[in-house]
Coordinates of C-alpha atoms and ligand atoms in Angstrom, one line a residue:
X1 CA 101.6 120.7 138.2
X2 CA 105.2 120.1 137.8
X3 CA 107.1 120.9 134.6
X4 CA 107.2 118.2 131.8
X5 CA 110.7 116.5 131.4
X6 CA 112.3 116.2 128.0
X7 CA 114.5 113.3 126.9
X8 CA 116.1 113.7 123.9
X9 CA 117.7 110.4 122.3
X10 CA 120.3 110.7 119.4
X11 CA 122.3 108.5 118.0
X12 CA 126.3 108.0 116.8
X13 CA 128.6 106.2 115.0
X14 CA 126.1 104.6 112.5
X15 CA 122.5 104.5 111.7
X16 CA 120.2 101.3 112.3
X17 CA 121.6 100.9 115.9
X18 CA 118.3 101.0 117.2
X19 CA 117.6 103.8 118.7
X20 CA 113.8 103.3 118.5
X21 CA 113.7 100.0 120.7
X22 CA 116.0 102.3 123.0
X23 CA 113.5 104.5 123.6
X24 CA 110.9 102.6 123.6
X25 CA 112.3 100.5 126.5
X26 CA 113.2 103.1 128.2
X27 CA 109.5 104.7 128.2
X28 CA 108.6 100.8 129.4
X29 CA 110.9 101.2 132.4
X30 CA 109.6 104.8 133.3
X31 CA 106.0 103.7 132.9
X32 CA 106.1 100.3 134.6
X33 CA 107.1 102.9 137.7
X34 CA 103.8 104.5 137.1
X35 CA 105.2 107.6 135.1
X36 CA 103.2 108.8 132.0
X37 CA 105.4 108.8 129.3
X38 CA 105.3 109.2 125.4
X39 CA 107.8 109.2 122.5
X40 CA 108.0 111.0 119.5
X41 CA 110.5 110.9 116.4
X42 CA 111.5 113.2 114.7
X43 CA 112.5 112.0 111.1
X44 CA 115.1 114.4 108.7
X45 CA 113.6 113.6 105.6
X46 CA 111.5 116.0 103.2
X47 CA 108.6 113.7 102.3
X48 CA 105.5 114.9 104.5
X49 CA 104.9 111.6 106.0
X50 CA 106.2 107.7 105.1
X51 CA 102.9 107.5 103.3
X52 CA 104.3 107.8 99.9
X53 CA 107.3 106.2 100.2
X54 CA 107.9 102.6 99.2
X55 CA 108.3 99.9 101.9
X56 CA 111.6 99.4 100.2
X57 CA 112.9 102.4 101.4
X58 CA 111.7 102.6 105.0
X59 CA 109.7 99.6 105.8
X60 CA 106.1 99.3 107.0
X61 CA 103.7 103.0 107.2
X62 CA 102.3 102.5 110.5
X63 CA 99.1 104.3 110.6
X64 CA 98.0 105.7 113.7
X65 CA 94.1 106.2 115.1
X66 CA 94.0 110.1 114.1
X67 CA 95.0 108.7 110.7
X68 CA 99.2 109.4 110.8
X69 CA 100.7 108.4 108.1
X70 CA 104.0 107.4 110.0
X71 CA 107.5 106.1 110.7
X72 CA 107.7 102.4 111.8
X73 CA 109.2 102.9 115.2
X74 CA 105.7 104.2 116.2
X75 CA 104.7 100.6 116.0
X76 CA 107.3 100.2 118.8
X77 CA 106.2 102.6 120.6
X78 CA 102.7 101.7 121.3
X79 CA 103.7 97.9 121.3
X80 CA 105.7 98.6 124.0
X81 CA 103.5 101.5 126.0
X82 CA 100.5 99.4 125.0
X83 CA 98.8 103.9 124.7
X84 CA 98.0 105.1 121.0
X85 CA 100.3 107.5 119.2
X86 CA 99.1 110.2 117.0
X87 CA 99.9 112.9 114.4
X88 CA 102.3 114.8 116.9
X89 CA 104.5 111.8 117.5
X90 CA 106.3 111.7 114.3
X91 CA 107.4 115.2 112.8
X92 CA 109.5 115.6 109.5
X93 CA 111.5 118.0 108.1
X94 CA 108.9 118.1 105.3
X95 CA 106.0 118.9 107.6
X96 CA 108.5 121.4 110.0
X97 CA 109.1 123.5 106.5
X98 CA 105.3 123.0 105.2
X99 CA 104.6 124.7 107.9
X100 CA 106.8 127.5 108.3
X101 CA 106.3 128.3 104.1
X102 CA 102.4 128.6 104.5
X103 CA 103.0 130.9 107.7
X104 CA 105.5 133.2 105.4
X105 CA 103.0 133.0 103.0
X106 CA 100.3 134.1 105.0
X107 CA 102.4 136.8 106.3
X108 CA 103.0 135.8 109.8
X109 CA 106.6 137.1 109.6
X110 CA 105.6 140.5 109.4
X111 CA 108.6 141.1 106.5
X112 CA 111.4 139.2 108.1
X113 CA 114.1 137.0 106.4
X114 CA 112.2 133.6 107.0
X115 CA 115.4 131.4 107.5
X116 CA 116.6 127.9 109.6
X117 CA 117.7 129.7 113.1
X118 CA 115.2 130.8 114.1
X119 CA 112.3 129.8 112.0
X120 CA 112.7 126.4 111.0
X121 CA 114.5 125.8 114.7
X122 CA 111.8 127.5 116.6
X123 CA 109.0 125.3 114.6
X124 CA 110.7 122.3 115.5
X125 CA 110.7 123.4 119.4
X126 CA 106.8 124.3 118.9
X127 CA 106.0 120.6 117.6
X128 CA 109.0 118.8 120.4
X129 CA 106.6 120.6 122.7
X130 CA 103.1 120.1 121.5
X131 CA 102.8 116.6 123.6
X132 CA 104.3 118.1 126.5
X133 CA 101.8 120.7 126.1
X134 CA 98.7 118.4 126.1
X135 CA 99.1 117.8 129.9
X136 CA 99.2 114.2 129.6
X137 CA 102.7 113.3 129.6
X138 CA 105.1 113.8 132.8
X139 CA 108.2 112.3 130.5
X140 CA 108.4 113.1 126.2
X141 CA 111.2 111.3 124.9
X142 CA 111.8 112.6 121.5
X143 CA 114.2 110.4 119.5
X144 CA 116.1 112.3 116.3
X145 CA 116.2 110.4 113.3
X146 CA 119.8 109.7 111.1
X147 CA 123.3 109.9 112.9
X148 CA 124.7 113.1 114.3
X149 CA 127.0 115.1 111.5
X150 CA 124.2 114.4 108.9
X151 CA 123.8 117.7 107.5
X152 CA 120.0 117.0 107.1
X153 CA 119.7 116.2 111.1
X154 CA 122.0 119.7 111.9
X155 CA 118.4 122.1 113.0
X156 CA 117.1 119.3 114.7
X157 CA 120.3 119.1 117.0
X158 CA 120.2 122.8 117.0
X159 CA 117.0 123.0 117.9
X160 CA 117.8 120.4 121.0
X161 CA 120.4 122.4 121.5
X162 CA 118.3 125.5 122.4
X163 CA 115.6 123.4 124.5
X164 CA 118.4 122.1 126.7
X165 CA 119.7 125.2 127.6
X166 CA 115.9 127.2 128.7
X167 CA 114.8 123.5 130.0
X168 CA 117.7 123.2 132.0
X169 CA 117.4 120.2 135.0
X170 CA 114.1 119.0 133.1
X171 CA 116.1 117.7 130.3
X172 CA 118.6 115.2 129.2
X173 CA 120.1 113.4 126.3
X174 CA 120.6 110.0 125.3
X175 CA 123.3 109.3 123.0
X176 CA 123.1 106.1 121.5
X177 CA 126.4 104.7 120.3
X178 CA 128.6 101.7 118.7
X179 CA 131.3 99.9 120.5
X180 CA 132.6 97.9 117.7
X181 CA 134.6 94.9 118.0
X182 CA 137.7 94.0 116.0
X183 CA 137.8 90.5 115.6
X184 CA 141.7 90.3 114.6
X185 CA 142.7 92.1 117.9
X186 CA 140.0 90.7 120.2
X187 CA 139.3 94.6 121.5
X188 CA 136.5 96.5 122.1
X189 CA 136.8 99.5 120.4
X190 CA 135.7 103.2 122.3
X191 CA 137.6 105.5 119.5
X192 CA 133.8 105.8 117.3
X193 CA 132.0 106.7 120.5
X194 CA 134.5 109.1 121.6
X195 CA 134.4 111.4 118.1
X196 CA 130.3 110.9 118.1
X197 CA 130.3 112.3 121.2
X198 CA 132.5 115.1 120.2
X199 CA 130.7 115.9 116.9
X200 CA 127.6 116.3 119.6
X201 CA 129.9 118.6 121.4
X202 CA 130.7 120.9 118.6
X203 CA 127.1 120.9 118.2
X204 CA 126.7 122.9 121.9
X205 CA 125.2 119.5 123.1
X206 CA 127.0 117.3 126.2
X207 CA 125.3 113.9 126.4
X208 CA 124.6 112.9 130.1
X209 CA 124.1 109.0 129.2
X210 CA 125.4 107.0 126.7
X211 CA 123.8 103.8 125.7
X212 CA 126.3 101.7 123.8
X213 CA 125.6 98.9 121.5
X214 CA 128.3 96.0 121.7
X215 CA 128.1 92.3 120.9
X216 CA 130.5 91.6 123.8
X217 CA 130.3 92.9 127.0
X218 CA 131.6 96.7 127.8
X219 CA 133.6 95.7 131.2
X220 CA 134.6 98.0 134.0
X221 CA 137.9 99.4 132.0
X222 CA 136.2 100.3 128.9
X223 CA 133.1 102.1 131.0
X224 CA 135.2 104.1 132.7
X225 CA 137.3 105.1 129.4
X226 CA 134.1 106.4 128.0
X227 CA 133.1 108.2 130.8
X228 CA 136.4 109.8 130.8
X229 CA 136.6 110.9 128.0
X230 CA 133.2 111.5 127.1
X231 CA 132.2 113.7 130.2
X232 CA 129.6 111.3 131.7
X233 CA 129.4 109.4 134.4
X234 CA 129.9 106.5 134.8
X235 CA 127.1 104.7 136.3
X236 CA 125.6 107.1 132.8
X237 CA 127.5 104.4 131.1
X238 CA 124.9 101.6 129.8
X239 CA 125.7 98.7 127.2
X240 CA 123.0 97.3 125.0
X241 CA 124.1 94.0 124.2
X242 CA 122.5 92.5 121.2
X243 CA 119.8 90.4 122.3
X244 CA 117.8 87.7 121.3
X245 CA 114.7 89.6 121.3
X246 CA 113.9 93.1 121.2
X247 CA 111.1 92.5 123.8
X248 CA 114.4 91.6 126.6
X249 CA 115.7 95.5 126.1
X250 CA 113.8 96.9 128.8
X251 CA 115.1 94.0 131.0
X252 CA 118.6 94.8 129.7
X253 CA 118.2 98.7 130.7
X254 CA 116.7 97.5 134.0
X255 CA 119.7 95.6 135.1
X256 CA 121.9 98.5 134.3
X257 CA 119.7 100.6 136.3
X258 CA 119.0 102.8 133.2
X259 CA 115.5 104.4 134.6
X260 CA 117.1 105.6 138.3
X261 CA 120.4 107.0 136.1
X262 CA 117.5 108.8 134.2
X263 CA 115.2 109.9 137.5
X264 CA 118.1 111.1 139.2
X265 CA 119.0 113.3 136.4
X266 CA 116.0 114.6 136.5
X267 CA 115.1 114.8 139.8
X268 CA 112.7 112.9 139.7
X269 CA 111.1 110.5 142.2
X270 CA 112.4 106.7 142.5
X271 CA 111.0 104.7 144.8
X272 CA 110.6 101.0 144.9
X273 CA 107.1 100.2 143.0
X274 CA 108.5 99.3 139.6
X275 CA 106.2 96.9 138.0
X276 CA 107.5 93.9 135.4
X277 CA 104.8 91.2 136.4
X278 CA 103.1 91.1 133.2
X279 CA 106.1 91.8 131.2
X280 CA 108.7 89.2 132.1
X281 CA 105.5 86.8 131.9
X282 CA 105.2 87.9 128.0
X283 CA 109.2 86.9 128.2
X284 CA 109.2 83.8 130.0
X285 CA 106.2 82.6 127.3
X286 CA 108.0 84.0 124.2
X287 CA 111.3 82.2 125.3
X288 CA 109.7 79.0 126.2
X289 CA 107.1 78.3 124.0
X290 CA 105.5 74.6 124.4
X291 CA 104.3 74.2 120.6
X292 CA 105.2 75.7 117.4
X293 CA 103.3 76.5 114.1
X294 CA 104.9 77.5 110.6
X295 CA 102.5 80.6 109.3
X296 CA 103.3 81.4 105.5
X297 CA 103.6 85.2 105.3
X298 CA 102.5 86.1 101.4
X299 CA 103.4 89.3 100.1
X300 CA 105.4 91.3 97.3
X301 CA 107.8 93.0 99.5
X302 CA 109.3 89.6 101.6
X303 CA 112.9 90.2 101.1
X304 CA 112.4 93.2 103.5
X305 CA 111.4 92.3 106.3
X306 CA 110.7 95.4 108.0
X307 CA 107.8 96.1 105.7
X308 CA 105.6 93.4 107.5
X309 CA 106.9 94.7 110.6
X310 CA 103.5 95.4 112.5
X311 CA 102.1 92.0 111.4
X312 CA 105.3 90.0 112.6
X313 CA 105.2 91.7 115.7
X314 CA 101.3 90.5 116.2
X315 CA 102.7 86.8 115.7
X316 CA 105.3 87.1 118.6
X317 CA 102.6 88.6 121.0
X318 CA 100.0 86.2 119.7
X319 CA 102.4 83.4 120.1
X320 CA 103.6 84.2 123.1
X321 CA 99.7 84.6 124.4
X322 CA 99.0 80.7 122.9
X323 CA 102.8 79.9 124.6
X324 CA 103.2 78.9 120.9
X325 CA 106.4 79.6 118.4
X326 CA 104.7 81.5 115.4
X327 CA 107.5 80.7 112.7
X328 CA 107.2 82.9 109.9
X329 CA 107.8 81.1 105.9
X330 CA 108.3 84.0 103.9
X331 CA 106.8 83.8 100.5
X332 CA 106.9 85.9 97.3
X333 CA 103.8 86.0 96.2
X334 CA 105.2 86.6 92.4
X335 CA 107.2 83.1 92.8
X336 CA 103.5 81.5 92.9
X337 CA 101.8 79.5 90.2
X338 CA 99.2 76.9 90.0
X339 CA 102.0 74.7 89.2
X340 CA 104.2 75.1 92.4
X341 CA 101.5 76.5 95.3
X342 CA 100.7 72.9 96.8
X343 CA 104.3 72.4 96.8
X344 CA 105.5 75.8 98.1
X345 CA 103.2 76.1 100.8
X346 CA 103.2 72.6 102.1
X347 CA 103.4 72.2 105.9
X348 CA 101.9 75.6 106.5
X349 CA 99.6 76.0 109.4
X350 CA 98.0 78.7 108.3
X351 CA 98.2 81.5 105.6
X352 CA 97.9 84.9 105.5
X353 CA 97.6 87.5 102.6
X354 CA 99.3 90.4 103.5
X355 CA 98.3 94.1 102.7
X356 CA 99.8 95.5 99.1
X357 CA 99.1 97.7 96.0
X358 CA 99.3 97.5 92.8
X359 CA 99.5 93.8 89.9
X360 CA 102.9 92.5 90.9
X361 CA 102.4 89.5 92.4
X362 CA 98.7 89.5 92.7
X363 CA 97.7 86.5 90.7
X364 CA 100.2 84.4 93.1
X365 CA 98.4 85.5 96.1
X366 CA 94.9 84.3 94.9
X367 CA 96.5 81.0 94.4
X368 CA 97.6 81.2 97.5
X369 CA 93.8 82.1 98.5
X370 CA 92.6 79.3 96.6
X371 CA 94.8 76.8 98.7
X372 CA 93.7 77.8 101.9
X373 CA 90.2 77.9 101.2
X374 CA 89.9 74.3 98.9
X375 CA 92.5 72.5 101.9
X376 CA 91.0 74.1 104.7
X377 CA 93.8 75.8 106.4
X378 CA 92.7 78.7 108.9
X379 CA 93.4 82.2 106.5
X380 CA 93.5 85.1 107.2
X381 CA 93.7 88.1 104.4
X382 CA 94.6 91.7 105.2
X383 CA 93.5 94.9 103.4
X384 CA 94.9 93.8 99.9
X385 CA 94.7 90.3 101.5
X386 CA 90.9 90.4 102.2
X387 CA 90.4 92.1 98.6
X388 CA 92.4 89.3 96.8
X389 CA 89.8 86.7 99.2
X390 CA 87.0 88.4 98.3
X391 CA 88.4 88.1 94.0
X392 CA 89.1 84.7 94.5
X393 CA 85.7 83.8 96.4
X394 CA 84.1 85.6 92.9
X395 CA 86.3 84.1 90.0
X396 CA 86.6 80.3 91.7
X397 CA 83.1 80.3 93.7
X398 CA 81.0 82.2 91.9
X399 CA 82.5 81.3 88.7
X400 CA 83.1 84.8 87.4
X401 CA 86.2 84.4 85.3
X402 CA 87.6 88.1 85.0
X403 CA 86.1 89.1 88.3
X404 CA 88.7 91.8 89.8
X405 CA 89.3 94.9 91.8
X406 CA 89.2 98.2 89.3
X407 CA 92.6 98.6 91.0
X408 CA 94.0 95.9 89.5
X409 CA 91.8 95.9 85.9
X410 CA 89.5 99.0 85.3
X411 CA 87.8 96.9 82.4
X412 CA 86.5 93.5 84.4
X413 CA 82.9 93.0 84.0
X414 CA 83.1 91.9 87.8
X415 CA 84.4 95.1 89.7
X416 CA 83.9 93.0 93.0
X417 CA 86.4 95.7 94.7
X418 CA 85.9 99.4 93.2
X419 CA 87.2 102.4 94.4
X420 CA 85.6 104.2 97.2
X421 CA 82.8 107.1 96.1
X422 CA 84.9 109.6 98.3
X423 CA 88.2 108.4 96.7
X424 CA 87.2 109.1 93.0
X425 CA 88.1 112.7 92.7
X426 CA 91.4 112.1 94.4
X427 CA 94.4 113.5 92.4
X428 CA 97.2 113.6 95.4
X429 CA 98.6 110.6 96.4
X430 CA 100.0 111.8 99.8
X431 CA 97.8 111.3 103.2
X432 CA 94.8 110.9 101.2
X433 CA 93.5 107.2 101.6
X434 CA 90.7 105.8 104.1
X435 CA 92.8 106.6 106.9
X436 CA 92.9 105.5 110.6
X437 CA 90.3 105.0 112.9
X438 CA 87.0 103.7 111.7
X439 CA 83.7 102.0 113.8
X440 CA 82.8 98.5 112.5
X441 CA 79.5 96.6 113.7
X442 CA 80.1 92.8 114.1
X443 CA 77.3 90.5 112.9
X444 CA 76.3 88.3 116.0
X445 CA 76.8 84.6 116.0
X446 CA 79.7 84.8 113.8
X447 CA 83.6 84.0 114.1
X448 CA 84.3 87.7 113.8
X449 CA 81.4 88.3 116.9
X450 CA 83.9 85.3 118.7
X451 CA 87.1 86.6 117.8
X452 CA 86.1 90.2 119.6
X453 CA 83.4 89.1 121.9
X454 CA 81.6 92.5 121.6
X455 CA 79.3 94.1 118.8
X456 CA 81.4 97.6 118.5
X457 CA 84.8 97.8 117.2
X458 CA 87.3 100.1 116.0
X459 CA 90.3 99.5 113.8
X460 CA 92.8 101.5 111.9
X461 CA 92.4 101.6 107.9
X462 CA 94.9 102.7 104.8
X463 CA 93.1 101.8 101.4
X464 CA 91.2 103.4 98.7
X465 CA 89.2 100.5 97.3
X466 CA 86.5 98.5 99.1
X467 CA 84.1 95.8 98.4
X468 CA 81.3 96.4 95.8
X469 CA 78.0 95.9 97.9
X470 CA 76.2 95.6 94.5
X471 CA 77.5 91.9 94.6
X472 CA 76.9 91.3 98.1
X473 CA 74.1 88.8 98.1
X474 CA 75.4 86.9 95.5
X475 CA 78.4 86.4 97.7
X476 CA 76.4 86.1 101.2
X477 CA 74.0 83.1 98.9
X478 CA 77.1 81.4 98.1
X479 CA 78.9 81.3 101.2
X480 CA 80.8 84.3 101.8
X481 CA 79.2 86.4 104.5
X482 CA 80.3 89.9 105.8
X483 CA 80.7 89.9 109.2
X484 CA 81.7 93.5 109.9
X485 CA 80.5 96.4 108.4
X486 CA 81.0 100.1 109.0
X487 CA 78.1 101.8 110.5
X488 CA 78.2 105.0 108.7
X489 CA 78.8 104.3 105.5
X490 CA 77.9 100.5 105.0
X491 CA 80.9 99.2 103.8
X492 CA 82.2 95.4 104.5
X493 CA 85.4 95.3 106.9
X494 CA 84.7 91.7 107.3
X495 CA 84.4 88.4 105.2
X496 CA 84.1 85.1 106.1
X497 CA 83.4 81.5 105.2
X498 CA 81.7 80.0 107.4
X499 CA 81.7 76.5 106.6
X500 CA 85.7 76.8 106.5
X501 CA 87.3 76.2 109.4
X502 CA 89.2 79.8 109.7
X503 CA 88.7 82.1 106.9
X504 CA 88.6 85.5 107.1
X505 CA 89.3 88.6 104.8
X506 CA 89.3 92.0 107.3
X507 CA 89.5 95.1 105.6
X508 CA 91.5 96.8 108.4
X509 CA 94.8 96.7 110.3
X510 CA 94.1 94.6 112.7
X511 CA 98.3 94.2 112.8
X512 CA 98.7 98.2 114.4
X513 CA 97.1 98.0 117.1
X514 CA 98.5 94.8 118.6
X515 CA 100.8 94.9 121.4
X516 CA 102.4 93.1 124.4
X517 CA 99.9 93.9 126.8
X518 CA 96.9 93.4 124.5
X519 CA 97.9 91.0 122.1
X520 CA 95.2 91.7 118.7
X521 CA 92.5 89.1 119.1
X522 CA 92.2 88.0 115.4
X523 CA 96.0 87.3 115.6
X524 CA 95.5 85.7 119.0
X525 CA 92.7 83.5 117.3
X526 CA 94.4 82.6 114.2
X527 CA 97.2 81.2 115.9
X528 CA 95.1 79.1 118.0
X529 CA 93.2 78.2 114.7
X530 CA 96.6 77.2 113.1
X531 CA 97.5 75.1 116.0
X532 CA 94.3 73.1 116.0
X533 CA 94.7 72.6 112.3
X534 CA 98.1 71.7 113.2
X535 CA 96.7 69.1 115.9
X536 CA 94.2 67.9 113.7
X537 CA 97.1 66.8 111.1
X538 CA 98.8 64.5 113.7
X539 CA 95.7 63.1 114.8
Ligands
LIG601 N1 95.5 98.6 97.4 C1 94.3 98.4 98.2 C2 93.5 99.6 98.4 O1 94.0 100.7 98.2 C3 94.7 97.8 99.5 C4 95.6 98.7 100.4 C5 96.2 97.9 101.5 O2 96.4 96.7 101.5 N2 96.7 98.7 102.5 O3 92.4 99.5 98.7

């Protein structure tokens, strides 16, 4: 079998230049000409996984099916390569050290001075080449978090460093870089690029391409500048323009001729069969939709957007599969009262409750509940979402005043959602939720059993609390069914209201496992939903 190939992608200049749509786009290009290809990042930080942080700090925690705790860009990944990701596609420094400080204290190290070179550098080789290891991938593109001359990113350049020089031919690096643009002189500036590219060098590390981000475009002079003076050639040259969508990247790198730059480099095999079909058809439909719906997005975390990223991402490959513009009304769920929600969420063709922990903001989103359910507009709750449906459902249905999840009030006489039997003995916080892949059974004849069209399902979880089946025929008698439950254990994934229109509650992530190639059903059906509803309103 011929040796896996390595890409390694840093970046320059500053951070949040996208280096995970980079990657991921590239991957599309190499895979669309029938090369198996995964990504992994690498992330300099000392938590052991996103899992604990706070979207405010780093956006969504995309959960994988092996139950990863993990960096958003994973999302892109597998949106993009339409393959699951797992555990060993998103290392951090936490994890790298973890592991190296239970090995010293097992006494692996036989006596030695445990220290970065070689230790920590040699254990974040081990874990670059785990996937290559696997036998599954021809191509791993490993993308380094931060911006080269971060003194928190230094082992992991080091430790590319190394794998470059005992790869050799089967590996290359990606710089990815900013070409800024000063407005008062109308020039395109290369001097940034040139000094990231030297700080690289000092590193013992010679990029062979350089991707460079610019608003305007790069030119012939300014290519060949770079080139010059950064070692590369330059056809190794690319510009990433900012585009309208991130889904047009791979297009962008196409044109440029990005993937043969690569192949060649790697001597790899190019021939003709590159295969865009279905992709440029997501395009076309995302850039010329025929209809549009306004979908209000309820959460406590709005002003970031990035935190909802997985579930805005299901709208654009959900719209683009109805050829539909999903607009997105971002609402704060603490800005919501009885007094403003008819007002505030007017217009909306649909409503969904997003996933969340904790009080803040929870009373607004069971307003928000209330409204979809008593006007009819197609729903859809998430995780905390289908919790807050199910609370709702008991308080304004069922007429059970303080009902409540013990989450939110340990003391309610209703505990309609209570903590999970495994979960009660649970002191850590860290990786320790319901995580990742779990079986649900789908109850036939019902809008779940339509949504999916099979009885067997699988989606991805991240919650401690679940619905109390102690109240579950009350509920079902009353007119709110489960739908889905898990086979194993018998616990409700699903809820819905069958004499509404489009209401369901789903206990899962439907949102991570959506992508362009397989747009998520539910989404998929809750946009056509919204656009009936929407129809229905003009009639
Ligand atoms: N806080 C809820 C729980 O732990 C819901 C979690 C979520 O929405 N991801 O069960």
């Amino acid at each position: 079998m011929p040796s896996t190939k390595y890409i390694f992608v840093t970046g320059g200049v500053t951070s949040s230049l996208g280096k995970g749509i980079i990657s991921a786009s590239l991957a599309t290009l190499l895979q669309s000409r029938g090369y198996s290809v995964t990504i992994q990042k690498l992330d300099p930080y000392i938590n052991i996984d996103p899992g604990t942080l706070n979207p405010y700090e780093h956006g969504e925690c995309f959960v994988t099916d092996d139950g990863a705790e993990t960096d958003l860009d994973l999302g892109h990944y597998e949106r993009f390569l339409n393959r699951p990701t797992s555990q060993a596609n998103n290392v951090t420094t936490g994890r790298v050290y973890q592991t190296v400080i239970n090995k010293e204290r097992r006494g692996d190290y036989l006596g030695k001075t445990v220290q970065v070179i070689p230790h920590i550098t040699d254990e974040i080789k081990r874990r670059i080449q785990l996937l290559g290891n696997t036998g599954e991938f021809e191509i791993i593109i490993t993308e380094i978090g931060g911006t080269v001359g971060d003194i928190e990113a230094l082992p992991y350049i080091e430790a590319v460093r190394q794998l470059r020089w005992e790869l050799g031919e089967d590996s290359l690096v990606v710089h990815l870089t900013l070409v800024p643009y000063l407005a008062a002189t109308g020039e395109l500036k290369t001097k940034p690029t040139q000094h990231s590219v030297q700080k690289l060098q000092e590193s013992g590390i010679q990029p062979d391409i350089l991707v460079c981000r610019t608003e305007h475009d790069l030119g012939e002079d300014i290519r060949r500048k770079l080139a010059q003076f950064c070692n590369v050639k330059k056809e190794a040259v690319v510009q990433s323009i900012d585009a309208e969508t991130i889904y047009a990247v791979p297009i962008l790198m196409r044109n440029q001729h990005l993937d043969e730059v690569v192949l060649k480099r790697l001597n790899l095999p190019i021939d003709d069969n590159l295969d865009l079909v279905n992709w440029k058809d997501f395009l076309y439909k995302l850039r010329y939709p025929k209809l549009e719906v306004e979908i209000g997005l309820i959460g406590k975390y709005v002003e970031l957007h990035d935190s909802y990223k997985s579930i805005v991402e299901s709208f654009i490959h959900a719209g683009a599969s109805n050829e539909c513009r999903v607009k997105i009304r971002w609402i704060h769920s603490e800005n919501l009262s009885l007094d403003n929600i008819a007002k505030t969420l007017d217009g909306l063709d649909g409503i969904l409750v997003a996933p969340g922990f904790g009080e803040r903001g929870f009373d607004g989103k069971i307003e928000a509940i209330r409204h979809a359910r008593e006007s009819k507009i197609p729903f859809l709750g998430i995780c905390l979402g289908m919790q807050a449906a199910v609370i709702e459902f008991g308080r304004n249905v069922l007429g059970w005043e303080d009902a409540n999840s013990t989450e939110m009030n340990r003391e309610t006489s209703y505990p309609v959602i209570d903590i999970m039997e495994e979960q009660k003995n649970v002191t850590d916080k860290g990786g320790t939720m319901r995580l990742g892949a779990c079986a649900c059974d789908l109850k036939e004849g019902s809008k779940a059993f339509a949504v999916y069209r099979r009885k067997g399902i699988s989606e991805r979880h991240r919650h401690r609390f679940e619905f109390n089946n102690k109240y579950l025929a009350e509920y079902e008698a009353k007119g709110m069914i489960a739908t889905g439950i898990n086979p194993d254990m018998s616990l409700v994934e699903i809820v819905e209201v069958p004499e509404h229109p489009w209401f369901m509650g789903v206990q899962f992530h439907p949102e991570y496992k959506s992508t362009v190639a397989n747009p998520h059903p539910l989404f998929v059906k809750f946009v056509e939903a919204a656009i009936k509803y929407s129809e229905s309103l003009k009639a």
